[in-house]
Coordinates of C-alpha atoms in Angstrom, one line a residue:
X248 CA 142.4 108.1 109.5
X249 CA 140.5 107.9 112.8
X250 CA 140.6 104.6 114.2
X251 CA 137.2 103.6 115.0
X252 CA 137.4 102.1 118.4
X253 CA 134.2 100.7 119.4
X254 CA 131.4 100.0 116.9
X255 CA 128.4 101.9 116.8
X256 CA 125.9 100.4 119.3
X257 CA 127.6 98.9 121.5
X258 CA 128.6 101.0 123.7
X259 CA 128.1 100.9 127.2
X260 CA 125.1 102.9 128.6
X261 CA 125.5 106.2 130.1
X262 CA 124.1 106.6 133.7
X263 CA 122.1 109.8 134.0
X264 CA 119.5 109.1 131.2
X265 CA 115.9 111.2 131.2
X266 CA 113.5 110.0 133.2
X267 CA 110.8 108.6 131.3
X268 CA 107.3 109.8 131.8
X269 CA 104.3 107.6 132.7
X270 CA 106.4 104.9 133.9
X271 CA 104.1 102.8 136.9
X272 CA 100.8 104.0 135.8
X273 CA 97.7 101.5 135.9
X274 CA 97.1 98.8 133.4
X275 CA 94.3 98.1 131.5
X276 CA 93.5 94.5 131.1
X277 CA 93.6 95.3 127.0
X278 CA 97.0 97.1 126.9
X279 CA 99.5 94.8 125.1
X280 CA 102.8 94.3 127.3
X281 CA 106.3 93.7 125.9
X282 CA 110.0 93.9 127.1
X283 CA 112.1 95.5 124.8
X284 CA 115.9 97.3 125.5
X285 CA 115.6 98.8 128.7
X286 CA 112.5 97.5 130.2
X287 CA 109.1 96.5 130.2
X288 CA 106.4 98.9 127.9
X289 CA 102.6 98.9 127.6
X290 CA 100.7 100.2 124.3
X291 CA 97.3 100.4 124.0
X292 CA 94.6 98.4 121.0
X293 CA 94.1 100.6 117.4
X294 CA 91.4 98.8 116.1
X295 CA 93.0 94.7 114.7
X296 CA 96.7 96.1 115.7
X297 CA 98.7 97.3 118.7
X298 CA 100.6 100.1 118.8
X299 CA 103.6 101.1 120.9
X300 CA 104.3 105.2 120.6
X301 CA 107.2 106.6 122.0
X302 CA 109.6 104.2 122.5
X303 CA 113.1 104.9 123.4
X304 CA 115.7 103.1 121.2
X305 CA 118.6 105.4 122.6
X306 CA 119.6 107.8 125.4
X307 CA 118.8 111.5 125.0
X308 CA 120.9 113.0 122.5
X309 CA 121.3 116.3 124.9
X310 CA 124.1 117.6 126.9
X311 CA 127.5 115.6 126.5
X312 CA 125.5 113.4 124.1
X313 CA 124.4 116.0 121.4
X314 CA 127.4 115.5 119.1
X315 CA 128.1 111.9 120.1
X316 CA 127.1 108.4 118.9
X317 CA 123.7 107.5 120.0
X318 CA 124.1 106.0 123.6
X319 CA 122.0 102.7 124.4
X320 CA 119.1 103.7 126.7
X321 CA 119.5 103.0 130.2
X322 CA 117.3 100.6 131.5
X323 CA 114.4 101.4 133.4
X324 CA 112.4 99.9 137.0
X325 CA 108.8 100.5 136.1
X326 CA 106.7 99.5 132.9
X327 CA 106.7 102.3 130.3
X328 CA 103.3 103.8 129.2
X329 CA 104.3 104.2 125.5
X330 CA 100.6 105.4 124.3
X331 CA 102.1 108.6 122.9
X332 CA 104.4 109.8 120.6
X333 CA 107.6 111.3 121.2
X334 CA 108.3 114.9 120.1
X335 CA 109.6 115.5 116.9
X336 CA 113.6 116.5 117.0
X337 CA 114.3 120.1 116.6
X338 CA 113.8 121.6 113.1
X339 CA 112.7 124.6 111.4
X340 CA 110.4 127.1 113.4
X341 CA 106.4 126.6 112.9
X342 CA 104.2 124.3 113.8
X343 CA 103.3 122.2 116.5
X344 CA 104.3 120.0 118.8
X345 CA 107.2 121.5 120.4
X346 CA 110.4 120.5 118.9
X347 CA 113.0 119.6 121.1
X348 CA 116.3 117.7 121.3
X349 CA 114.6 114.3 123.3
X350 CA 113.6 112.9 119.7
X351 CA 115.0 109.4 119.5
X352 CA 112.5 107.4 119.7
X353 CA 110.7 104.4 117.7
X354 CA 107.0 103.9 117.3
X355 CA 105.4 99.9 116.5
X356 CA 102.4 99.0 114.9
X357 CA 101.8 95.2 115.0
X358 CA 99.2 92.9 113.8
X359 CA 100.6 89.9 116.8
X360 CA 102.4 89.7 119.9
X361 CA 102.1 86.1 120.6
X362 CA 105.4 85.1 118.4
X363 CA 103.4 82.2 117.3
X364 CA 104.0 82.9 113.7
X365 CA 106.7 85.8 113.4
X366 CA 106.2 88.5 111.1
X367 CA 108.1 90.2 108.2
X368 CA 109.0 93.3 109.3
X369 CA 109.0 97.2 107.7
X370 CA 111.0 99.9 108.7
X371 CA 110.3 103.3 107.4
X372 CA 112.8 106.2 107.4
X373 CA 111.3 109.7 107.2
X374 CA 112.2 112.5 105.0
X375 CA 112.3 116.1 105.2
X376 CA 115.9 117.2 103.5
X377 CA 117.6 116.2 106.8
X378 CA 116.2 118.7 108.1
X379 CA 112.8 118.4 109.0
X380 CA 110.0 115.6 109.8
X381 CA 109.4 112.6 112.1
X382 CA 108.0 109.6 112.2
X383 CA 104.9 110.8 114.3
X384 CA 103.0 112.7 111.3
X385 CA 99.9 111.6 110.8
X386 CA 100.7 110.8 107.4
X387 CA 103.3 108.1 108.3
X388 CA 100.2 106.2 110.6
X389 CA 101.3 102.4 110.2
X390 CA 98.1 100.5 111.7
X391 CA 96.5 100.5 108.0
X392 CA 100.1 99.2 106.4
X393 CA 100.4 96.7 109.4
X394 CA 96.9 95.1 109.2
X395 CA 96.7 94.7 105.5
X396 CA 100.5 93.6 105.2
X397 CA 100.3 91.7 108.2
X398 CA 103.5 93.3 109.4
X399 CA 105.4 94.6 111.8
X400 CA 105.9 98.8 110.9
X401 CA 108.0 100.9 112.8
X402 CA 109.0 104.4 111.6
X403 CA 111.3 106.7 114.1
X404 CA 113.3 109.8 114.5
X405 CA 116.7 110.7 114.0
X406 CA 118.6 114.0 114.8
X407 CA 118.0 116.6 111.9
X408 CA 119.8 119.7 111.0
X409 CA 123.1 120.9 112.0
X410 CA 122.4 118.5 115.1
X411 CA 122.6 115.2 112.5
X412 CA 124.5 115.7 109.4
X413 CA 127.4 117.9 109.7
X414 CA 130.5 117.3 111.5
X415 CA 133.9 118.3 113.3
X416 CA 137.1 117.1 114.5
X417 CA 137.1 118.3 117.4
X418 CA 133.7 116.4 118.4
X419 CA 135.5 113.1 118.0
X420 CA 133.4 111.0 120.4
X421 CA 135.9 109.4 123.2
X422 CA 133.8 105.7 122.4
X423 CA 133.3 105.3 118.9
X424 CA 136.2 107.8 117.2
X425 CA 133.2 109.2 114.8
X426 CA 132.8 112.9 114.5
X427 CA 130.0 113.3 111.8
X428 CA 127.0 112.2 110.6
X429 CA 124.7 111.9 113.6
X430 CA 121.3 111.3 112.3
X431 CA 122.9 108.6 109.9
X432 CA 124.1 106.8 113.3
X433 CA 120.6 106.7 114.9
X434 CA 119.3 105.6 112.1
X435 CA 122.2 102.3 112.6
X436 CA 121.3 102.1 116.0
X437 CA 117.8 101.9 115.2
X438 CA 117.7 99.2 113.0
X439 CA 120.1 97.1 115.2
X440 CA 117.4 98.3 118.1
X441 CA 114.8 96.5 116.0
X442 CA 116.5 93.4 115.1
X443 CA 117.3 93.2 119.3
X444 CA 113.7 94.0 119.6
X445 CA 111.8 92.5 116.6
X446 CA 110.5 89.6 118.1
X447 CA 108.7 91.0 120.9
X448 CA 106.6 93.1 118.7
X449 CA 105.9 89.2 116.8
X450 CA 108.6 90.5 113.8
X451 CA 111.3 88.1 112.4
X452 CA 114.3 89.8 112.9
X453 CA 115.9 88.0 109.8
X454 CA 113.1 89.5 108.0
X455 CA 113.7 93.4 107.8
X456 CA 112.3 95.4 105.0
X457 CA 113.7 98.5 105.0
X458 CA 111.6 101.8 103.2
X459 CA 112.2 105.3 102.9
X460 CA 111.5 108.5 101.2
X461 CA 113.4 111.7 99.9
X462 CA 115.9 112.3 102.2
X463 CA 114.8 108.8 103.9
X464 CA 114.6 107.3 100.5
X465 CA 118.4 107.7 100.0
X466 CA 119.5 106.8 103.7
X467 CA 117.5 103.5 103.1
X468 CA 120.3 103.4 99.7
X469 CA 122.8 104.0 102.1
X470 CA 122.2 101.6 104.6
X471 CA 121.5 98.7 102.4
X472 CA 125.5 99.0 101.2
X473 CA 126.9 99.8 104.7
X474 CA 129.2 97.4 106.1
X475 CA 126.6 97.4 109.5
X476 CA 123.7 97.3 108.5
X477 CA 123.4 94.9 105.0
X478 CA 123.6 92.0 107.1
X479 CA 120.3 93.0 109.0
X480 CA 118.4 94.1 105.8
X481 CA 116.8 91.7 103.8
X482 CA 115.1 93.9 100.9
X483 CA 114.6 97.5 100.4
X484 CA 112.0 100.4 98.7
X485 CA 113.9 103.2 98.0
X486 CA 111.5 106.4 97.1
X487 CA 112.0 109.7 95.7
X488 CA 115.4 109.1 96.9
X489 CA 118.0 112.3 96.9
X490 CA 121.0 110.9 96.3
X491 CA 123.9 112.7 98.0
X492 CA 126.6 113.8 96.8
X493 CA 128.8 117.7 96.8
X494 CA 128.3 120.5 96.5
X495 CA 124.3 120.0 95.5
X496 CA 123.2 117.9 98.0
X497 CA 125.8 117.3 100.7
X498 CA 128.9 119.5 102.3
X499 CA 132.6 118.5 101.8
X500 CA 134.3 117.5 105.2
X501 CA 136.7 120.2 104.7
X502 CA 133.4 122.5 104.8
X503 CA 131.6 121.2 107.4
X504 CA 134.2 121.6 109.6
X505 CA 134.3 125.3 108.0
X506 CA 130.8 125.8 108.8
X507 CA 130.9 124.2 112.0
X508 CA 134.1 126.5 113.1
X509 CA 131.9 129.9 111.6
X510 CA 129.0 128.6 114.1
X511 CA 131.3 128.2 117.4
X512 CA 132.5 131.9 116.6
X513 CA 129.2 133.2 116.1
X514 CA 128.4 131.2 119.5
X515 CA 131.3 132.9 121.4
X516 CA 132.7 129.3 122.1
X517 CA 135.0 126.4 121.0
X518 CA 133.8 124.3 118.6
X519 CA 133.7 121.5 121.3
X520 CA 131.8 123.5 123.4
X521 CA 128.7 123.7 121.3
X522 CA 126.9 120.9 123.4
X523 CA 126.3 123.7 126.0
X524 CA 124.6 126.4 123.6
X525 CA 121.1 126.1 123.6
X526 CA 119.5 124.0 121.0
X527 CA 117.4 126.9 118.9
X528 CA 120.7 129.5 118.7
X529 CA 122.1 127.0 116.6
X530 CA 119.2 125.6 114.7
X531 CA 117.8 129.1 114.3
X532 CA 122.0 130.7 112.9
X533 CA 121.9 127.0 110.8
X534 CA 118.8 128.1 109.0
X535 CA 119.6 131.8 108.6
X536 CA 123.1 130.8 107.1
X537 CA 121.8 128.2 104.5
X538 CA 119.3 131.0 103.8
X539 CA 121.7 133.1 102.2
X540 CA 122.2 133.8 98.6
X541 CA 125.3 130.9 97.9
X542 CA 127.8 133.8 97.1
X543 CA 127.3 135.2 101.3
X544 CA 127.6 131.7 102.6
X545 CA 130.5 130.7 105.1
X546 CA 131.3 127.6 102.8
X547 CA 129.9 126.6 98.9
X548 CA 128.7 123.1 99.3
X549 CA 125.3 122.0 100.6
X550 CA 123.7 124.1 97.9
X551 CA 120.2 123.0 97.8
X552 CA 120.4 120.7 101.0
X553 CA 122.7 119.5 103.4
X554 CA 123.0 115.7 104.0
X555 CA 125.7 112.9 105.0
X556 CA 129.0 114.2 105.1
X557 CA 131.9 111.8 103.9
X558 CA 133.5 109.8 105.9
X559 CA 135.5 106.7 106.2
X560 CA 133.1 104.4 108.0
X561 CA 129.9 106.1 107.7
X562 CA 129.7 107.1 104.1
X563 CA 133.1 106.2 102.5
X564 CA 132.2 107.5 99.0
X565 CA 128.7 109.4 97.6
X566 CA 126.1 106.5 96.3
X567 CA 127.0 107.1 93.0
X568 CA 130.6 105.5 93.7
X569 CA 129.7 103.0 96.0
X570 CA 128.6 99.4 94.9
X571 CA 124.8 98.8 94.2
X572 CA 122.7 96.8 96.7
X573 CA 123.0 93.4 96.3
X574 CA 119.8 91.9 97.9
X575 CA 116.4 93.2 96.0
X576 CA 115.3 96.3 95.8
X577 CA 112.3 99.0 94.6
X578 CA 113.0 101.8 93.2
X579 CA 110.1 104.8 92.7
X580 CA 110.0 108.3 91.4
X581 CA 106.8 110.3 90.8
X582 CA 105.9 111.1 87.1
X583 CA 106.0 115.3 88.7
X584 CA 108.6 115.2 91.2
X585 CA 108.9 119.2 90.9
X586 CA 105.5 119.8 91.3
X587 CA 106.4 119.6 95.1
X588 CA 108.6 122.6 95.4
X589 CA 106.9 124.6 92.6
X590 CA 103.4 124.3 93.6
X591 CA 101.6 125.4 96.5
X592 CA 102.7 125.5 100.3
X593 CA 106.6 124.8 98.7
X594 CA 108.9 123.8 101.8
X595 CA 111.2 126.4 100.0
X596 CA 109.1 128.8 98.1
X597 CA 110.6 130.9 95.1
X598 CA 109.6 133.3 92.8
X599 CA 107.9 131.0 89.6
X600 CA 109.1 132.0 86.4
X601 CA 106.5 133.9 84.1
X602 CA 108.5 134.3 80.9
X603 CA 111.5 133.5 78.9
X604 CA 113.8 135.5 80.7
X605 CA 112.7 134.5 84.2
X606 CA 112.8 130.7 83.0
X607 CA 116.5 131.1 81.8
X608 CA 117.0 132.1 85.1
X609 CA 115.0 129.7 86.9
X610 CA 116.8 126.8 85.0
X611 CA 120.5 128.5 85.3
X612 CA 119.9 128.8 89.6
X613 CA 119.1 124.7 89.5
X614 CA 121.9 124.0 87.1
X615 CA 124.9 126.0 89.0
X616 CA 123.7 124.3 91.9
X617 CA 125.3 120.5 90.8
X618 CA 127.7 122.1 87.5
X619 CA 131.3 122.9 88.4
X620 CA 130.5 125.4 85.6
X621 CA 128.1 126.9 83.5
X622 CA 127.8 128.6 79.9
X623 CA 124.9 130.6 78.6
X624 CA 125.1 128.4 75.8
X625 CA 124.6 125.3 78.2
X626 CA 121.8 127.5 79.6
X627 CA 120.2 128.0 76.4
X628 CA 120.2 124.0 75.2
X629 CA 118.6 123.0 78.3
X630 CA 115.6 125.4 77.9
X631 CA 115.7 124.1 74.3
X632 CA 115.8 120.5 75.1
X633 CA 112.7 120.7 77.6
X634 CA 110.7 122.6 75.7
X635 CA 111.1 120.5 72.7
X636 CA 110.5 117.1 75.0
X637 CA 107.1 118.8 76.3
X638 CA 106.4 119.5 72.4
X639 CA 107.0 116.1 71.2
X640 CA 105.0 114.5 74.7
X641 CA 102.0 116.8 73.9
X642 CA 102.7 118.3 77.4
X643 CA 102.6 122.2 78.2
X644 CA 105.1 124.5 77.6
X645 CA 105.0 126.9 79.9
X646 CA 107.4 128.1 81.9
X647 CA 106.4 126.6 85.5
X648 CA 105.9 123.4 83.9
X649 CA 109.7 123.2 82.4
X650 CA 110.7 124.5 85.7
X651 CA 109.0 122.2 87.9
X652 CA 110.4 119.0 84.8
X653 CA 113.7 120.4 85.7
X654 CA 113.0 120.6 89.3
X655 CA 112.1 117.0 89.8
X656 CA 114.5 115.9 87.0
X657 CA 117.5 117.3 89.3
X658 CA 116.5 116.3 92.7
X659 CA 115.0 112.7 91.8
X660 CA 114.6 111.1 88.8
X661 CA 118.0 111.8 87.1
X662 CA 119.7 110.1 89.5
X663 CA 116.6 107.2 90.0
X664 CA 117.4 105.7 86.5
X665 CA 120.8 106.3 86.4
X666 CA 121.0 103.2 89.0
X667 CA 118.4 101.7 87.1
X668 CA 120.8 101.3 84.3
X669 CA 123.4 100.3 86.3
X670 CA 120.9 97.6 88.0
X671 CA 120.3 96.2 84.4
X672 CA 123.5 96.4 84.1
X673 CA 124.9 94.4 87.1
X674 CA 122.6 92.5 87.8
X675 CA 123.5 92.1 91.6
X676 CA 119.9 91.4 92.4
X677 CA 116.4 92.1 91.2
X678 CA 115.3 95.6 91.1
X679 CA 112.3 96.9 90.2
X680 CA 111.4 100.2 88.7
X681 CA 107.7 101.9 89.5
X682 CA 106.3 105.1 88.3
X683 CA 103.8 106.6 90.8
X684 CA 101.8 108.6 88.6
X685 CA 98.3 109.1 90.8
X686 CA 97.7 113.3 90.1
X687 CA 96.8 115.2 93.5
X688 CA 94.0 117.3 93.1
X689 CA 94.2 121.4 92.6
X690 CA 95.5 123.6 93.4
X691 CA 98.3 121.0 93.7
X692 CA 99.3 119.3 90.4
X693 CA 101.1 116.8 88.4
X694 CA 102.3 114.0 90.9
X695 CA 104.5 115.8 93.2
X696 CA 107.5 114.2 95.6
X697 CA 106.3 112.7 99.0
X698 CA 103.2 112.0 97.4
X699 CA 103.1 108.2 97.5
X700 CA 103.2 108.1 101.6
X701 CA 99.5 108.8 101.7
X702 CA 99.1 105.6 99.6
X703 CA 101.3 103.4 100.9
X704 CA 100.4 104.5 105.0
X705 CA 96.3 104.7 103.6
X706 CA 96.4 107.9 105.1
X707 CA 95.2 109.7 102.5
X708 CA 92.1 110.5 103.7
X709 CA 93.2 112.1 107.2
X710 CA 92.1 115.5 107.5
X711 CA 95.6 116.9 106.9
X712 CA 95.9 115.3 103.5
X713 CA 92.5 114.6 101.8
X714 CA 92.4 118.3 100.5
X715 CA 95.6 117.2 98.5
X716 CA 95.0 113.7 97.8
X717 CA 91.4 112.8 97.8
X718 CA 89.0 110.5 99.4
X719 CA 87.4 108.8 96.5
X720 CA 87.3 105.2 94.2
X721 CA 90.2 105.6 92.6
X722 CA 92.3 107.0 95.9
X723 CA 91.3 103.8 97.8
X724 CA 92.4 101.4 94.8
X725 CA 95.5 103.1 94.9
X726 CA 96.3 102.8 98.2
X727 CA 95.2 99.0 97.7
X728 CA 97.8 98.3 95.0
X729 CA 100.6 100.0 96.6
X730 CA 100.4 98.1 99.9
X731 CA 99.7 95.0 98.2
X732 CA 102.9 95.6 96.2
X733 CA 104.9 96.5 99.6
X734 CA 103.3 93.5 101.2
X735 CA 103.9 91.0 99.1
X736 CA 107.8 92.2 98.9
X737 CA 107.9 92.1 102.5
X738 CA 106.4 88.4 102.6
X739 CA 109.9 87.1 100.2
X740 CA 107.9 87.3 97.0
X741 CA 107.7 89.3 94.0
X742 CA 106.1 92.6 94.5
X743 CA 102.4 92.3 93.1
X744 CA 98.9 92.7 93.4
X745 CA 95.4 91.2 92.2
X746 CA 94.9 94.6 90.8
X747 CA 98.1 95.1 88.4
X748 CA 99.5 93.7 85.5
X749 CA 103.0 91.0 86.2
X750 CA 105.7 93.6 87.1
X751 CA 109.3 92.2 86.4
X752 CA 112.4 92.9 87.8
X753 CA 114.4 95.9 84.9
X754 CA 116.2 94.4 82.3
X755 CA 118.3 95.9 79.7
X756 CA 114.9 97.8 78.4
X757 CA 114.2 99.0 81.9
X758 CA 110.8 98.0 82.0
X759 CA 108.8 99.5 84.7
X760 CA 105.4 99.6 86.4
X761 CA 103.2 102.8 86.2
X762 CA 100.5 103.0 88.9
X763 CA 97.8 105.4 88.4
X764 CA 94.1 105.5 89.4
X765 CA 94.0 102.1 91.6
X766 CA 95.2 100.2 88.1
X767 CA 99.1 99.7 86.5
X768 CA 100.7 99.7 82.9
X769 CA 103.8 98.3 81.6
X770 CA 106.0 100.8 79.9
X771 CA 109.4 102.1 79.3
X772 CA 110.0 105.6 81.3
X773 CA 109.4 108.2 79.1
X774 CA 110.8 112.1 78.6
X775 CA 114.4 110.7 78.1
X776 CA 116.1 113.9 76.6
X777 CA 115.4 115.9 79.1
X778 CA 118.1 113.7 80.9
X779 CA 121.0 114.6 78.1
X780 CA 120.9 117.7 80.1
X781 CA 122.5 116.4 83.2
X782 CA 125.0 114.2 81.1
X783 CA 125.8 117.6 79.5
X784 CA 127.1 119.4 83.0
X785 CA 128.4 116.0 84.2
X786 CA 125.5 116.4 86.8
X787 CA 126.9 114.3 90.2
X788 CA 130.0 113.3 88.7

C-alpha cells in the first residue's frame, strides 16, 4: 500500500499559478469586500444577499497539476473582482460556456458579512454522473436558499470525467502518494477551503451542512464517513444519491488503470505523460470509449457510469460496506426517478420500449448492467413482478412506465432504502426519509431525478426550467416547504416547516415524509416488490 505522505490540503503552494483576471479594478462603495485564502475579493449586492462568483479555492488543475492533488492557490497582490462565475470544468461536447480545465472554483451567497452573529452554513455538491455539471447553472442560484435560510450557500466545481474519477499508478503525486480519484479530492479541499474561509462570508465554520444530488448526492454520503472530512460536517441531505459501487456504477482499480493504459496508447504517450495531451483528445476518446456497446469496451466495469475508484484512503470500500453516517442525515428519492432518462431531452437517450419483446430487453440491458449473471427466467420474473406492482398500485402498465420503474428503481431508490433500513437499524443518528413527489409538467412526467433542485434553489421559475417545472401556487409552496425543511436542519433543529405535517426521524416502520403540491403526508414508501428484484440478482452485493 502507498504510504500517504502528506495529507490532502496541505501542501505547499505551487509558484506559477494563473493569473487571475480583474484583479485591481475600481470599487464600488456597495461591493462587499472579504479576505479569504489567497487574498482580498470583492462581490457585488443580489438584492438582500452578497454574492462572491468565481472564487479560487485551489491552483489550476492544468499542466503538472492535471492528475495531481488539488494545489492550494497561490496568493495574490491585488483585490479579486469575483462578480462572475468560473467556467465549468471540461465535459461532454455542447453547450455553452466554454469548458475548460481552469474549473476549481467556489461561488458564496450570503445573507451577512459583519460576523456579528455567524451563520449556519450549506454546501452543495453538483451532479451530473461525474461527468458533467457545475455549480454555475442557473438552476443551482443560492441567493433565494441564502435569504430565506439565512445561510451561507456555496456550491463549486470539481474535475469531471476521465480528468476526476479514474486513476493510475504511474500518476502517483510526489506530495500526497494518491493516484486516483481527483474530483473526490477537490471536493476535500473544498470543504476544508470553507471551514478556513467560512467566517468571512459570516458562516460558522462548526456549522457545515453539507447537500448533494445524484452523483453529488452520493459524494455528500461519502464524505460524511471519510476520515477527513466527518470532523468538519455537521449534518448532511443526501439526494437521489447513486451509490457507487462495480461494475454498475464505478471501475475496479485493476480497470482503471486498464483504461487509463488503453488511453496513453491511443495518445502515442506514457501513461505519465497524459498531462501534456490536450484536454478534449482525451475527454472527446473518454466519451467515444464509454460509448461503446459493453462487449467492445477496453475494460467491463463502469457500465452505466464511471465514479470513485477504490482506494485505500479515498474510498477504502463501496458505501454499501462502509459504516453509516453517524451525525444526522436526509435522505430523498423522487417518487419517478426513471422518468429522467426515459423522458424527453434524456442525458443518455435510448430506444423506449414499445412491446413485450422490446421491454424484455429494455429490463435485461439494466439488469446485466449490476448482475454477475443473468437467466431468462430471472428476466421473465422481473417483467412479472413490475407489472403485477403497477396492477395492484392502479398505476399503468405499459412498457415505458415499467421501464422508467425499473430505471429509477436501479439507479436511486433501491439502494436509498436499503440504508434506510440499515438507519433503523443502527440507529447511529437520526435520519430522515422524504419522498419528493411534485409531478413536472408535459411532456416531462412522473417526478423525474434532479427534479427537487428547482425547489430547493427557488429556481424553478428561471427561464431554463419553468417549461419543466412551472411557475404557479402550488410550485411556489413547494419550494417554500423544502427550504423551510433545509433551513431548519441547517439551524440544529428538526427539519420542518409551518406548512407540513411533524416528520420523524425512520424507525423500524420507515416512516417517511411525502411532499407534493406545496403540502406533506405521512406514509410508509410504497411499490416494495418491485425491490425483491434487486435482492433476486444480489443487486450491489
Amino acid at each position: 500500500m502507498i504510504t500517504r505522505r502528506v495529507l490532502l490540503g496541505t501542501t505547499v503552494a505551487l509558484a506559477g499559478s494563473a493569473v487571475l483576471a480583474g484583479c485591481g479594478s475600481p470599487a464600488r462603495a456597495a461591493d462587499p469586500q472579504v479576505t479569504v485564502t489567497g487574498g482580498a475579493i470583492r462581490g457585488e449586492a443580489a438584492g438582500k444577499v452578497h454574492v462572491f462568483r468565481g472564487i479560487p479555492y485551489a491552483q489550476p488543475p492544468t499542466g503538472e497539476n492535471r492528475f495531481r492533488s488539488p494545489r492550494p492557490v497561490a496568493p495574490w497582490r491585488d483585490t479579486l473582482n469575483t462578480n462572475k462565475f468560473g467556467s465549468e470544468f471540461i465535459q461532454p461536447a455542447g453547450g455553452d460556456p466554454v469548458r475548460q480545465e481552469d474549473a476549481l472554483y467556489a461561488n458564496v451567497w450570503t445573507p451577512s458579512i459583519d460576523g456579528a452573529a455567524l451563520l449556519p452554513v450549506i454546501v452543495y455538491i453538483h451532479g451530473g454522473g461525474w461527468a458533467r455539471g457545475a455549480g454555475s447553472l442557473p438552476v443551482y442560484d443560492g441567493a433565494a436558499l441564502a435569504e430565506r435560510a439565512g445561510a451561507v450557500v456555496v456550491n463549486f466545481n470539481y474535475r469531471l470525467g476521465a480528468f476526476g474519477f479514474c486513476g493510475h499508478p504511474a500518476l502517483e503525486d510526489p506530495d500526497t502518494g494518491l493516484h486516483t480519484n481527483w474530483g473526490l479530492q477537490d471536493q476535500i479541499a473544498l470543504l476544508r477551503w470553507v471551514s478556513d474561509n467560512a467566517k468571512a462570508f459570516g458562516g460558522d465554520p462548526g456549522n457545515i451542512t453539507l447537500i448533494g444530488t445524484s452523483a453529488g448526492g452520493a459524494s455528500t454520503w461519502q464524505l460524511s464517513v471519510h476520515p477527513q472530512t466527518r470532523p468538519l460536517l455537521r449534518r448532511i441531505v443526501s439526494i437521489s444519491p447513486a451509490h457507487v459501487w462495480s461494475p454498475y456504477l464505478s471501475l475496479t482499480p485493476d480497470d482503471a488503470t486498464d483504461v487509463f493504459d488503453a488511453l496513453a496508447v491511443a495518445q502515442g504517450v506514457p501513461v505519465k505523460n497524459l498531462k501534456d495531451v490536450p484536454a478534449d483528445r482525451i475527454r472527446d476518446w473518454w466519451v467515444a470509449q464509454f460509448a461503446l456497446p459493453r462487449s467492445q469496451r477496453v475494460v467491463k466495469s463502469g457500465r452505466q457510469y464511471r465514479g470513485p475508484v477504490l482506494d485505500p484512503v479515498l474510498l477504502p470500500a463501496f458505501d454499501v460496506n462502509q459504516p453509516m453516517p453517524d451525525i444526522p442525515a436526509i435522505s430523498i428519492y423522487t417518487s419517478t426517478e426513471g422518468s429522467f432518462f426515459t423522458g424527453p431531452k434524456a442525458p443518455d437517450p435510448q430506444p423506449q420500449p414499445t412491446d413485450a419483446a422490446s421491454l424484455r430487453a429494455s429490463f435485461r440491458d439494466i439488469l446485466e448492467q449490476g448482475a454477475s449473471s443473468l437467466s431468462e427466467v430471472t428476466v421473465t420474473d422481473a417483467v412479472a413482478a413490475y407489472t403485477d406492482s403497477a396492477k395492484q398500485d392502479g398505476r399503468s402498465t405499459d412498457p415505458l412506465s415499467l421501464w422508467t420503474e425499473l430505471w429509477g428503481d436501479a439507479l436511486i431508490r433501491y439502494d436509498v432504502l436499503a440504508f434506510t433500513r440499515r438507519a433503523a437499524v443502527e440507529r447511529r443518528a437520526p435520519l430522515y426519509l422524504m419522498e419528493y413527489a411534485h409531478p413536472v409538467r408535459p411532456p416531462y412526467f412522473g417526478v423525474p431525478h434532479e427534479s427537487t433542485s428547482p425547489f430547493l434553489f427557488g429556481t424553478y421559475a428561471h427561464p431554463t426550467n419553468v417549461a419543466k417545472f412551472g411557475d404557479g401556487p402550488k410550485e411556489r409552496e413547494t419550494s417554500a416547504a423544502f427550504m423551510d425543511l433545509v433551513a431548519e436542519f441547517a439551524h440544529g433543529r428538526a427539519p420542518g416547516s409551518p406548512r407540513l405535517p411533524r416528520w420523524d426521524p425512520v424507525g423500524p416502520d420507515l416512516r417517511q415524509l411525502v411532499l407534493r403540491d406545496g403540502a406533506g403526508t405521512i406514509t410508509t414508501p410504497t411499490k416494495a416488490r418491485q425491490l425483491d428484484v434487486f435482492d433476486a440478482v444480489q443487486w450491489g452485493k
